[in-house]
Every structure is written in structure tokens, then in C-alpha cells.
Coordinates of C-alpha atoms and ligand atoms in Angstrom, one line a residue:
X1 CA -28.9 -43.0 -7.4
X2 CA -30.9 -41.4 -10.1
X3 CA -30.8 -42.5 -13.7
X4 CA -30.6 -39.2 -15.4
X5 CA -26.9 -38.6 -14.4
X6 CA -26.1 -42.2 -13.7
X7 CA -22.6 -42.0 -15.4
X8 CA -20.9 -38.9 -14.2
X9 CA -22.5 -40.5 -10.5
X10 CA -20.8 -43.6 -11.5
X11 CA -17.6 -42.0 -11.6
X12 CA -17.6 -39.8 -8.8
X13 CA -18.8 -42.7 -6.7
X14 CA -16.1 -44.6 -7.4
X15 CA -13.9 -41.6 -6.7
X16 CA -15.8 -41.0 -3.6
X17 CA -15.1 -44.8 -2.7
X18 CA -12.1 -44.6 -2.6
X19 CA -11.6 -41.7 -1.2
X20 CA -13.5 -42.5 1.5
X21 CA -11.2 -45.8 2.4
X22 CA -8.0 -43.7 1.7
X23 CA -9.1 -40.6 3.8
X24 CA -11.2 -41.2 6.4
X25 CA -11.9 -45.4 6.5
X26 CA -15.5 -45.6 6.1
X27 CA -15.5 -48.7 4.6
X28 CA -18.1 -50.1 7.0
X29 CA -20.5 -47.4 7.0
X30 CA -19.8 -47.1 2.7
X31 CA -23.2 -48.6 2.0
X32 CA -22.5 -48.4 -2.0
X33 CA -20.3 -51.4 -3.6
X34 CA -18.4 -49.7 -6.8
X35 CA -20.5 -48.7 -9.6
X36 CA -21.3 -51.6 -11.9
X37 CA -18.8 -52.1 -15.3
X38 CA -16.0 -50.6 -12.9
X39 CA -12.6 -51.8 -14.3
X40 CA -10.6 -52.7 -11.2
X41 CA -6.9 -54.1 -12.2
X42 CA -3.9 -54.3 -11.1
X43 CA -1.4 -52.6 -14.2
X44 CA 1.4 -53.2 -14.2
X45 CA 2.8 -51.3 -17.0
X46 CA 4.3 -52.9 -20.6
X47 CA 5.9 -49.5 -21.8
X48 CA 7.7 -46.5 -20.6
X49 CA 5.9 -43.0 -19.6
X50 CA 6.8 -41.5 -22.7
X51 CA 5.8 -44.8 -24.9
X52 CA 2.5 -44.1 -23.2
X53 CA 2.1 -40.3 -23.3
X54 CA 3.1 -40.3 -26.8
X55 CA 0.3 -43.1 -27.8
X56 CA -2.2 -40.7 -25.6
X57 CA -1.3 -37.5 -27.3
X58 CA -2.7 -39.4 -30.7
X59 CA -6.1 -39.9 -28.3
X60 CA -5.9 -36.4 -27.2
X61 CA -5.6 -35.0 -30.4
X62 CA -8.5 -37.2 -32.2
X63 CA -10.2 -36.1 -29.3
X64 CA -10.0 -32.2 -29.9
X65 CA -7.5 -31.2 -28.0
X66 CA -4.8 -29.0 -29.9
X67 CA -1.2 -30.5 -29.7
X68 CA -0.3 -26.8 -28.3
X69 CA -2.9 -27.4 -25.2
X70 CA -1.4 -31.3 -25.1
X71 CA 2.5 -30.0 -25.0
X72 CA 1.9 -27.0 -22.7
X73 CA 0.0 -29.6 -20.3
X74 CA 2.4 -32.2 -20.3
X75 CA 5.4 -30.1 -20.2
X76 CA 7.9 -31.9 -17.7
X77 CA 4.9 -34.1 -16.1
X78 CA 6.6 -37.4 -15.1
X79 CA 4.5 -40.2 -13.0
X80 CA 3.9 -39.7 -9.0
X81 CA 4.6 -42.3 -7.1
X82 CA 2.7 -40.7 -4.2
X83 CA -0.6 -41.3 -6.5
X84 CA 0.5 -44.9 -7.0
X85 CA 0.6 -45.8 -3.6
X86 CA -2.3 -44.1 -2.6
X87 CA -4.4 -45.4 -5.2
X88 CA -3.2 -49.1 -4.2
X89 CA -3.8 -48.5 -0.2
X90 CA -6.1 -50.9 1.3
X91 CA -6.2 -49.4 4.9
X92 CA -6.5 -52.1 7.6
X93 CA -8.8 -50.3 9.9
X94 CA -11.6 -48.2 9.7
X95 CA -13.0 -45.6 12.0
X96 CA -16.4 -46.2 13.4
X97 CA -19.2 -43.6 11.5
X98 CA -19.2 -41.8 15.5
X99 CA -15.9 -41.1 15.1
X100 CA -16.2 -39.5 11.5
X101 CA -18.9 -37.5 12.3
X102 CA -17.2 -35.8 15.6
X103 CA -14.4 -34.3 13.3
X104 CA -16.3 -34.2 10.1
X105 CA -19.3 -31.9 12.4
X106 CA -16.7 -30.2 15.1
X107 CA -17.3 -27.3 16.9
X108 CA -14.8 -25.7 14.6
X109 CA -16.5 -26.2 11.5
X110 CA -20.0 -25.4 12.5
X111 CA -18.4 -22.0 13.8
X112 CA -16.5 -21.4 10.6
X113 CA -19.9 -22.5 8.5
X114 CA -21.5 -19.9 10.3
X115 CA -19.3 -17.1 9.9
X116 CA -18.9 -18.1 5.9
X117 CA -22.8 -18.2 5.8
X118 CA -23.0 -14.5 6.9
X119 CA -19.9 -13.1 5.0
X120 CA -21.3 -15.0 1.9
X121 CA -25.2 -14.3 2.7
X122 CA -25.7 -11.9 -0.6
X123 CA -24.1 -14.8 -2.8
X124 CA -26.0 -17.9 -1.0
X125 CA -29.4 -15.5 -1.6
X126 CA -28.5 -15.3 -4.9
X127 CA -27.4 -19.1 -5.5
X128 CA -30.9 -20.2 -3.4
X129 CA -32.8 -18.4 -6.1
X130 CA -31.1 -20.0 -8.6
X131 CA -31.0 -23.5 -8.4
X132 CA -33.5 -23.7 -5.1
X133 CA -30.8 -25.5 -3.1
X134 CA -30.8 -24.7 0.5
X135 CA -27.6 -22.6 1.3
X136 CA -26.7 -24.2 4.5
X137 CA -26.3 -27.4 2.7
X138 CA -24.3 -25.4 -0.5
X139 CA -21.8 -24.6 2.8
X140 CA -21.7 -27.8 4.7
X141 CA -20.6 -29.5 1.3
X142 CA -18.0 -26.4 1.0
X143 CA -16.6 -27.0 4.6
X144 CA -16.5 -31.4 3.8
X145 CA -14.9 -30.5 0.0
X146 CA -12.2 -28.3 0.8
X147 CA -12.7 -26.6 4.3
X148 CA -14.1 -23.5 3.1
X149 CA -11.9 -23.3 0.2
X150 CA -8.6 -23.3 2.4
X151 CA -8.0 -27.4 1.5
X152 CA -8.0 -28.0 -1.9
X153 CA -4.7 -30.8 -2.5
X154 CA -1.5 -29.3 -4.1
X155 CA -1.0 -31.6 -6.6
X156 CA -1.0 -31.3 -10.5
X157 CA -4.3 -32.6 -11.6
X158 CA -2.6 -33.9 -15.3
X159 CA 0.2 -35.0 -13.6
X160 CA -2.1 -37.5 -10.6
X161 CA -4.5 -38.3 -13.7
X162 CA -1.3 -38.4 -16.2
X163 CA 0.0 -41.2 -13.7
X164 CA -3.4 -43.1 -13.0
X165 CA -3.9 -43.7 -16.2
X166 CA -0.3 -45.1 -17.0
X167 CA -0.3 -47.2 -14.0
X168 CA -3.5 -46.7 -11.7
X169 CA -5.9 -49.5 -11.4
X170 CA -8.7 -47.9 -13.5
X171 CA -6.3 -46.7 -16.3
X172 CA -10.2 -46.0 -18.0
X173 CA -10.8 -43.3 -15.5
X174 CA -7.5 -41.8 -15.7
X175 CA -8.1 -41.7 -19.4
X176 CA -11.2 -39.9 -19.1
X177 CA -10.4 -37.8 -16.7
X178 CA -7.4 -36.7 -18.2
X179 CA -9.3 -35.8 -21.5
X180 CA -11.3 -34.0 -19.7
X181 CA -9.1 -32.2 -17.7
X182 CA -7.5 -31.0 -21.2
X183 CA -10.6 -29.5 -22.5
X184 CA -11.1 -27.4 -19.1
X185 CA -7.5 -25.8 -19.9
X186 CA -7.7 -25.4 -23.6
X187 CA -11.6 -23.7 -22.8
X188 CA -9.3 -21.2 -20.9
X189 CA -11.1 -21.4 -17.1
X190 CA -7.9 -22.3 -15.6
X191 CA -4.2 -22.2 -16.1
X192 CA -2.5 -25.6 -16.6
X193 CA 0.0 -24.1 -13.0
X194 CA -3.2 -23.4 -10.8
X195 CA -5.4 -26.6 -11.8
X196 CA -4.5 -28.6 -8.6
X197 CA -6.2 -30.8 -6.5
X198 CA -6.4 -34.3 -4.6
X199 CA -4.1 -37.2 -6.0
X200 CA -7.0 -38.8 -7.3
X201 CA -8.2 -35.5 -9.7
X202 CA -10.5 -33.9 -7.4
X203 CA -9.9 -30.6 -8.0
X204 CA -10.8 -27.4 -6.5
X205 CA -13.1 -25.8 -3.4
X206 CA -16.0 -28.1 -4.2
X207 CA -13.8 -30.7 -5.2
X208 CA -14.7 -31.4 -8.8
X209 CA -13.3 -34.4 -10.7
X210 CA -13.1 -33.0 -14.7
X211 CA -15.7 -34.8 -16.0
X212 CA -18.1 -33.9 -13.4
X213 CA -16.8 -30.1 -13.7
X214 CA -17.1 -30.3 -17.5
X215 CA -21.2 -30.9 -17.0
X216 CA -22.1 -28.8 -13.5
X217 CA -19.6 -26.0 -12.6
X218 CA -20.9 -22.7 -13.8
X219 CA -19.5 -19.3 -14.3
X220 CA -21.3 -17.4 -11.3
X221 CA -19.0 -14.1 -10.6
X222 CA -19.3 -13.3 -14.4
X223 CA -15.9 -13.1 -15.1
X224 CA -16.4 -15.6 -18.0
X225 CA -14.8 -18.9 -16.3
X226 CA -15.6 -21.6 -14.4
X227 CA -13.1 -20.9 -11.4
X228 CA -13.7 -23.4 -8.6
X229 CA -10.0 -22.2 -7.2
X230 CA -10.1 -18.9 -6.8
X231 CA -13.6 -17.9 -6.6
X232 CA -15.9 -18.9 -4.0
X233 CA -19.1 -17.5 -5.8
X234 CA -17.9 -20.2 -8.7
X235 CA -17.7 -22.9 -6.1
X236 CA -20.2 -22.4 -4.2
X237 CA -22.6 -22.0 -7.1
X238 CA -21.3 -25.2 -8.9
X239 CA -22.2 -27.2 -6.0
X240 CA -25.8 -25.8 -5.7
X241 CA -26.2 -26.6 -9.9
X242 CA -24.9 -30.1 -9.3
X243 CA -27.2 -30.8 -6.3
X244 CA -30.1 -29.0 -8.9
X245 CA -29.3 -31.3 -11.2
X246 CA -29.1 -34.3 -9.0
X247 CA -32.8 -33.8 -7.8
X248 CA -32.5 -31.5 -4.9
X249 CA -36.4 -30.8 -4.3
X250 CA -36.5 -26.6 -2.9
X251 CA -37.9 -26.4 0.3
X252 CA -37.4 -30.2 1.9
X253 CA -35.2 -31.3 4.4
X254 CA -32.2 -34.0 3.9
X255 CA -33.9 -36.2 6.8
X256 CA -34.6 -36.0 10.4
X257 CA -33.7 -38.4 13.3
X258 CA -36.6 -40.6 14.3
X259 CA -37.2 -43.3 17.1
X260 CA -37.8 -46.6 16.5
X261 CA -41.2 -48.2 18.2
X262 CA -40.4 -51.7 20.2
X263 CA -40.1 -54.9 18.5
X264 CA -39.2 -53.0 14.9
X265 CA -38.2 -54.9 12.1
X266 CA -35.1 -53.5 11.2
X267 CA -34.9 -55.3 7.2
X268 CA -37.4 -52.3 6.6
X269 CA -34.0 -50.0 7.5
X270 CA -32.5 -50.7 3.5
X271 CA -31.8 -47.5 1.5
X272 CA -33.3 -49.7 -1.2
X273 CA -36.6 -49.0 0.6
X274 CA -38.9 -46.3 0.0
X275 CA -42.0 -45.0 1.7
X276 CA -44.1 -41.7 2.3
X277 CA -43.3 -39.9 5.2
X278 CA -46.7 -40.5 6.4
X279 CA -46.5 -43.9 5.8
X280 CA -43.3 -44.5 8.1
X281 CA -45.2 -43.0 10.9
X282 CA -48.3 -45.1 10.7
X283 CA -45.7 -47.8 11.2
X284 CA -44.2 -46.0 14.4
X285 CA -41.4 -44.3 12.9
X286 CA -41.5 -41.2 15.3
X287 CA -39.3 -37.7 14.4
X288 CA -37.4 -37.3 18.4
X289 CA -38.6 -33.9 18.6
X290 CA -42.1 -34.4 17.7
X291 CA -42.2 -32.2 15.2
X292 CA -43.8 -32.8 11.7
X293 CA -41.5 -32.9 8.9
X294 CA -42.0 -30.6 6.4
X295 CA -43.7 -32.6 3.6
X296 CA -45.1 -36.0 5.0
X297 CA -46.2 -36.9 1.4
X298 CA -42.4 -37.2 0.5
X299 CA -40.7 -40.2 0.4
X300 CA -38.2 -41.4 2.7
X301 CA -35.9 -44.1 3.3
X302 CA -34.7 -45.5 6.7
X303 CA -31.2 -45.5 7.9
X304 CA -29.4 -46.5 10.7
X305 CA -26.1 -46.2 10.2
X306 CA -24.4 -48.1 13.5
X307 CA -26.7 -50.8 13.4
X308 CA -30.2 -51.0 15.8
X309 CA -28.5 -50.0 18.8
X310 CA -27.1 -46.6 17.2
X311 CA -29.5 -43.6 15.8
X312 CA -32.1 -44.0 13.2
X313 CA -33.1 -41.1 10.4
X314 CA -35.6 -40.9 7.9
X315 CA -33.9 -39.5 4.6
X316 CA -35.4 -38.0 1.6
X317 CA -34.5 -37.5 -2.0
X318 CA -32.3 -34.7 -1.0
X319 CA -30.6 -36.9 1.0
X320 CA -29.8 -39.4 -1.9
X321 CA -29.0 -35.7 -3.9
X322 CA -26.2 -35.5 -1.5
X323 CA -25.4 -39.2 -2.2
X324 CA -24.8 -38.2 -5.7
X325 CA -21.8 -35.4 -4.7
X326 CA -20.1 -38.4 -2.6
X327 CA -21.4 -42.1 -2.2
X328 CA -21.2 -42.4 1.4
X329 CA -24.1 -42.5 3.7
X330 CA -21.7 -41.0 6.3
X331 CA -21.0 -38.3 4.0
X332 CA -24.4 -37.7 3.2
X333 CA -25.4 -37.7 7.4
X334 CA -22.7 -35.4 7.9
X335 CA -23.3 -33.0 5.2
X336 CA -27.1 -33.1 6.5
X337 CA -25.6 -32.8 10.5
X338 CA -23.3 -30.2 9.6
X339 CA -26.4 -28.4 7.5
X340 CA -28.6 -28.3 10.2
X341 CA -25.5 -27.3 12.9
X342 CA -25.2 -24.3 11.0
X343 CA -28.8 -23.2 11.8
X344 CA -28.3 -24.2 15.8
X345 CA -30.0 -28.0 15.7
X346 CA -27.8 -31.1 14.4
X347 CA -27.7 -32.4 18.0
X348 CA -29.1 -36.2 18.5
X349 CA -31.1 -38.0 21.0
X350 CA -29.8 -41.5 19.8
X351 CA -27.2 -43.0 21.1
X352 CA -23.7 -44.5 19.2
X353 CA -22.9 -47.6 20.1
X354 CA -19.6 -46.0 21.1
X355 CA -18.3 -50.3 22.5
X356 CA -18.0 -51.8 19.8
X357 CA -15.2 -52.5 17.4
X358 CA -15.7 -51.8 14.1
X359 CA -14.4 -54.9 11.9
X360 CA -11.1 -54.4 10.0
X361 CA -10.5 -55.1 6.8
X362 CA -9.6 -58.6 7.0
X363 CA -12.6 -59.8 9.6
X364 CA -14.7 -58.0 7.0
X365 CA -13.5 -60.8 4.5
X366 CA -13.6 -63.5 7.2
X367 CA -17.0 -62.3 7.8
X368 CA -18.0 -62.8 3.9
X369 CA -16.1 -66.1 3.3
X370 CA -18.5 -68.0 6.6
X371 CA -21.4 -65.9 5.8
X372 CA -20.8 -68.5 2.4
X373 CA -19.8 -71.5 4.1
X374 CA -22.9 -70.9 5.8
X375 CA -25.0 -71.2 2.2
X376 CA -25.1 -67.6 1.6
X377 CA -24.6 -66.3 -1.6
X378 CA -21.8 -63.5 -2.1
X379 CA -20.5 -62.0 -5.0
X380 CA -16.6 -61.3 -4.1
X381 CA -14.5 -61.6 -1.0
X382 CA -13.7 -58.1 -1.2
X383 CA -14.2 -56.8 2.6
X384 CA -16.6 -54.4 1.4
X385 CA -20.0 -54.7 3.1
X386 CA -22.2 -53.7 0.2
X387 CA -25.3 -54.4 -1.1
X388 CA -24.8 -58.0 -1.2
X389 CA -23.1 -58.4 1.5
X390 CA -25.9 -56.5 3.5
X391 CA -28.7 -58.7 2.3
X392 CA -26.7 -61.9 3.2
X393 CA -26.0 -60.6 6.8
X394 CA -29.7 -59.6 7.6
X395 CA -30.6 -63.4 6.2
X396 CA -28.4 -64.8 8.8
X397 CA -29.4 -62.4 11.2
X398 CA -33.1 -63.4 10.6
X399 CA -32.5 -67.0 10.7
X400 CA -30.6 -67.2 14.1
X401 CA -33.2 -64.4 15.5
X402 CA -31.1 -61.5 16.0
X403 CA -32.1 -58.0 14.9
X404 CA -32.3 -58.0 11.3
X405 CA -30.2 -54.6 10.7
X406 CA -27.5 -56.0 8.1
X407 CA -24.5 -54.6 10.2
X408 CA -21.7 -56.1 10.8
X409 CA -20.3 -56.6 14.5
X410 CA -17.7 -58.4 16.3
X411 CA -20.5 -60.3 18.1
X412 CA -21.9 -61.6 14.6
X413 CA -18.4 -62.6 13.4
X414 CA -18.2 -64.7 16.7
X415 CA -21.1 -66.1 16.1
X416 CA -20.4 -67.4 12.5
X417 CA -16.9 -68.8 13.6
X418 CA -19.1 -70.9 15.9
Ligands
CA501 CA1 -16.1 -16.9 -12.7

């Protein structure tokens, strides 16, 4: 995560977490805990809706936004239950990162890429020039986001925000987001009727939550507003600025898959770890078709997202630039997948682990609570295998002689309970 943007990250990574658990349960392969100084409660609320909005429109207002923009907004908005319960889901099971990437890198959508790659090709030349982002990746994040514009979420952004923060578990975010989301209508990019988007504010074709939209989207088309709805050129260009912003180096690659030479220590596979390209191959990091990446003096981290017996990739900075948009490293892989589909590669050599059982939910939290009775030390039982969690497992894994990868399997679980 870099430091330069490290609180509109913050908030999209927690956005991103929980997306990711709500959407497509990737709590296993979420690498990322939630941001630190993350208010997580349970709210139960002390006053009515309109108690509440009418204390907020005093925020609002202090805030700059005029009480016409605040009434027009909030005119009929009443809390969604839908947004409640979504925001409170705490899915059971999780699909295994295979899974994810076959439908998040289908056929479909590396067909549909390619045909929005060559309608859009005077735009993506245009964007490339720009902000030096590589276009296929500008379109992979375009088909994750929204599906090439054509899945945005129908709800009313002020009225999911409106409702998360009156009785969401981060009433803070709501807050913010909600200001935010104010000062996009009253700058005039949107109308208050077309700003729609997921239940949790993410709004538009590349998905934007306000803040983030408030620092990256840009005007592209030259129609004098920031229109991630209704114009692809404003998406699309958004995307590549934020990805600019976030460190995207011009002319590297995401990553490449690589084989791993015979008695490997896996602790070396940590996102936390950095080494130049060059570096990785003296130690027998190998790319699996031989070829040499494109800048061997750039750094790289090691992944392997199913655990020793699954694939392995070197990832670069632009790989941890994708990270930024959405804090999964299963987003990231399929972004960088889906990216490279686009241009006729993307297949791997590795095999998934395709046997095993991810943990649910609750044997994730078994998992934490005798990883402690063992003597290691855990922050909470929360079933999310995060940092923390990671470094404990690979300890264990290390001490009984097992492949020090820090993933969690059934087989490890049985072992602890032993
Ligand atoms: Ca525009």
C-alpha cells in the first residue's frame, strides 16, 4: 500500500473488504485485514431517521453544502433495509480463489474485453498517453467494476450512504461518504436521479466510492463533468488517473507466473517481501515460459495464492497499483489474468489445488482460537486470515515441518485439533 494516498486506500479497502466477503467470498484469499483505526460497531440506532438527517443537515451545511443541494438530495430518501442486511452479512462460506478466477476471467469476458478494446482503441491510445497506464489493464478493471459499464447497482447512492450512516457499522464512512457524495451533485457532474450505484456507495462504470471520485475521476470527453455513468471515455480515464496516481510504473508488467525450485522456502512467499526481479531468480524463482521479464531491476513480491501446491507469480508495484483500486490479491490476479487474456496469454502452467476445501467462516475462527492455545499470538478471533493470522500459521507450519506457506487448510486445522 503506498503512503501517499494511504487514506482514500484506507477507505476503499475497507469497501473493497467487504465487498469481497459480500459478493464473491474471498475471505481466504483477502490477504489485507481492515485498514488500521477502522470503526467497526454494531449501531443500533438512539433516534429516528429524521432526528438523524436533521442533526446531519447542520454537518452538511457547516460543511459547504447549500441547504438547496441538502433538500433536493434528501427529498423522500428513507433508510434501506436491503443495505442494512447486506452490510451485517457474514457469509459462511467462501469460494476457493480457482473458482473466482474461472468467472471473474471467463471466456465471455476476455471476448467482450477484446471487442471493447478495439471499439474503444482511439480513447485507450489517448488515455495510454496520458497517464502511461497500460490499456488492457484500464479494460480488465472496466469489465471487474461494472462489466463494461452494463453493471453499475441501481441503488440511490445518498439513500445506501444516507442509511449506513444512520445505522451501518462504520456510521464514519457513511458520514464521509455522504459529504462527499453531496459536493459531487452540488459541483453539477451528476444529477441527484442518475447517481446510482452498489449498496455500499460504489458508484458508477469504474465503481467509484465519492471520496475516491472526488480526488481521481476526471473529465475526459470535455463535456465539463466527471461522468463515470454515462460516459465510458470518463470512466475509463478515471481508472487509468487513479492507477497513475497509485504508482502505476509505464511500460511494466503486473507479474508473471513463475516455478518454484525444489526444497523452496515458502516464508519468502509474504507480500510484505520485496526483492529485485534479478534477485528472485538467482534464488530459483523461474518465469514458466522462460522468458525475461521486462525489467529484472524491478522489484517484486512473491505470491501464491492457494498455498505451495497451487501457482506461484512474481508481482510488481503495478500489481500492488491494482491493490490500491480493490484490496484483494484475487482481485489484483484477476485484473492482471484478465489483462494479459485480452492480449491472447493469461493461461497457467500451475496447477489449483482444485481438492481441497476452503475453510468456512467458523473453522477459520476455530483455526485462530488453537493456533492461540497453541502459544501463538493473535490479535482478534475474527475468521479473517490476515496479516497476523498469516505470520502465526507459517510459525506453526515451521515448527511441526510442514511447508511454511501461511495457508490455511483443512489438513492444518486437523492437525491443531490434535
Ligand atoms: Ca465528461
Amino acid at each position: 500500500m503506498r503512503t501517499p494516498v494511504s487514506s482514500v486506500v484506507g477507505q476503499r479497502c475497507l469497501l473493497a473488504v467487504t465487498l469481497s466477503v459480500i459478493s464473491f467470498g474471498l475471505l481466504t484469499s483477502c490477504t489485507e485485514p481492515p485498514p488500521k483505526g477502522a470503526t467497526v460497531t454494531q449501531v443500533q440506532p438512539t433516534q429516528s431517521f429524521e432526528q438523524w438527517r436533521d442533526g446531519f443537515r447542520a454537518q452538511a451545511l457547516a460543511a459547504g453544502i447549500s441547504a438547496q443541494t441538502f433538500d433536493a438530495a434528501f427529498e423522500g430518501i428513507e433508510p434501506d433495509d436491503s443495505v442494512v442486511t447486506a452490510d451485517r452479512s457474514q457469509p459462511e462460506f467462501t469460494r476457493p480463489v480457482w473458482q473466482y478466477l474461472e468467472s471473474a476471467v471467463s471466456a465471455a469476458r476476455v471476448r467482450n474485453g477484446q471487442a471493447r478494446s478495439l471499439e474503444n482503441a482511439d480513447v485507450l491510445q489517448r488515455i495510454e498517453t496520458t497517464y502511461g497506464v497500460d490499456r488492457a489493464t484500464v479494460v480488465a478493471i472496466w469489465g471487474m467494476e461494472s462489466n463494461f459499464g452494463q453493471q453499475m447497482g441501481s441503488k440511490n447512492v445518498i439513500r445506501s450512504l444516507a442509511t449506513l450512516a444512520y445505522e451501518g457499522r462504520r456510521p464514519d464512512f457513511g458520514r464521509d461518504q455522504l459529504i462527499a457524495a453531496l459536493q459531487i451533485l452540488q459541483h453539477g457532474d451528476v444529477p441527484a436521479r442518475n447517481m446510482i450505484g452498489s449498496w455500499a456507495g460504489a458508484m458508477g462504470q469504474t465503481q467509484f466510492i465519492p471520496t475516491t471520485y472526488n480526488r481521481y475521476a476526471v473529465d475526459f470527453d470535455g463535456d465539463g463533468r466527471r461522468d463515470i455513468w454515462g460516459s465510458s471515455e470518463d470512466a475509463l480515464a478515471s481508472t487509468a488517473n487513479y492507477l497513475h496516481v497509485s504508482g502505476w510504473q509505464p511500460g511494466r508488467t503486473w507479474g508473471f507466473e513463475v516455478r518454484l525450485p525444489e526444497g523452496f522456502d515458502y516464508a519468502q512467499a509474504d507480500m510484505s517481501i520485496r526483492k529485485p526481479i534479478a534477485q528472485w531468480r538467482r534464488l530459483g524463482v523461474q518465469p514458466v515460459n522462460g522468458n525475461l521479464p521486462t525489467d529484472p531491476a524491478g522489484e517484486a513480491s512473491l505470491l501464491i495464492p492457494a498455498g505451495y501446491r497451487g501457482p506461484a507469480f512474481l508481482v510488481t508495484d503495478n500489481f500492488r497499483a491494482i491493490l490500491t483500486y480493490n484490496n484483494s490479491t484475487s482481485y489484483a490476479l484477476a485484473v492482471g489474468l484478465l489483462a494479459d487474456s485480452f492480449k491472447g496469454g493469461g493461461q497457467l502452467i500451475g496447477q489449483w489445488p482444485v481438492d481441497e476445501r476452503p475453510l468456512s467462516r467458523s473453522e477459520r475462527i476455530e483455526l485462530q482460537q488453537k493456533l492461540m492455545e497453541h502459544g501463538y499470538a493473535l490479535g482478534t478471533l475474527d475468521g479473517i486470515i490476515g496479516a497476523n493470522t498469516r505470520q502465526a500459521i507459517r510459525a506453526y507450519q515451521a515448527a511441526i515441518h510442514w511447508p511454511a506457506d501461511g495457508y490455511p487448510t483443512q489438513a492444518l486445522l486437523e492437525r491443531l485439533r490434535n
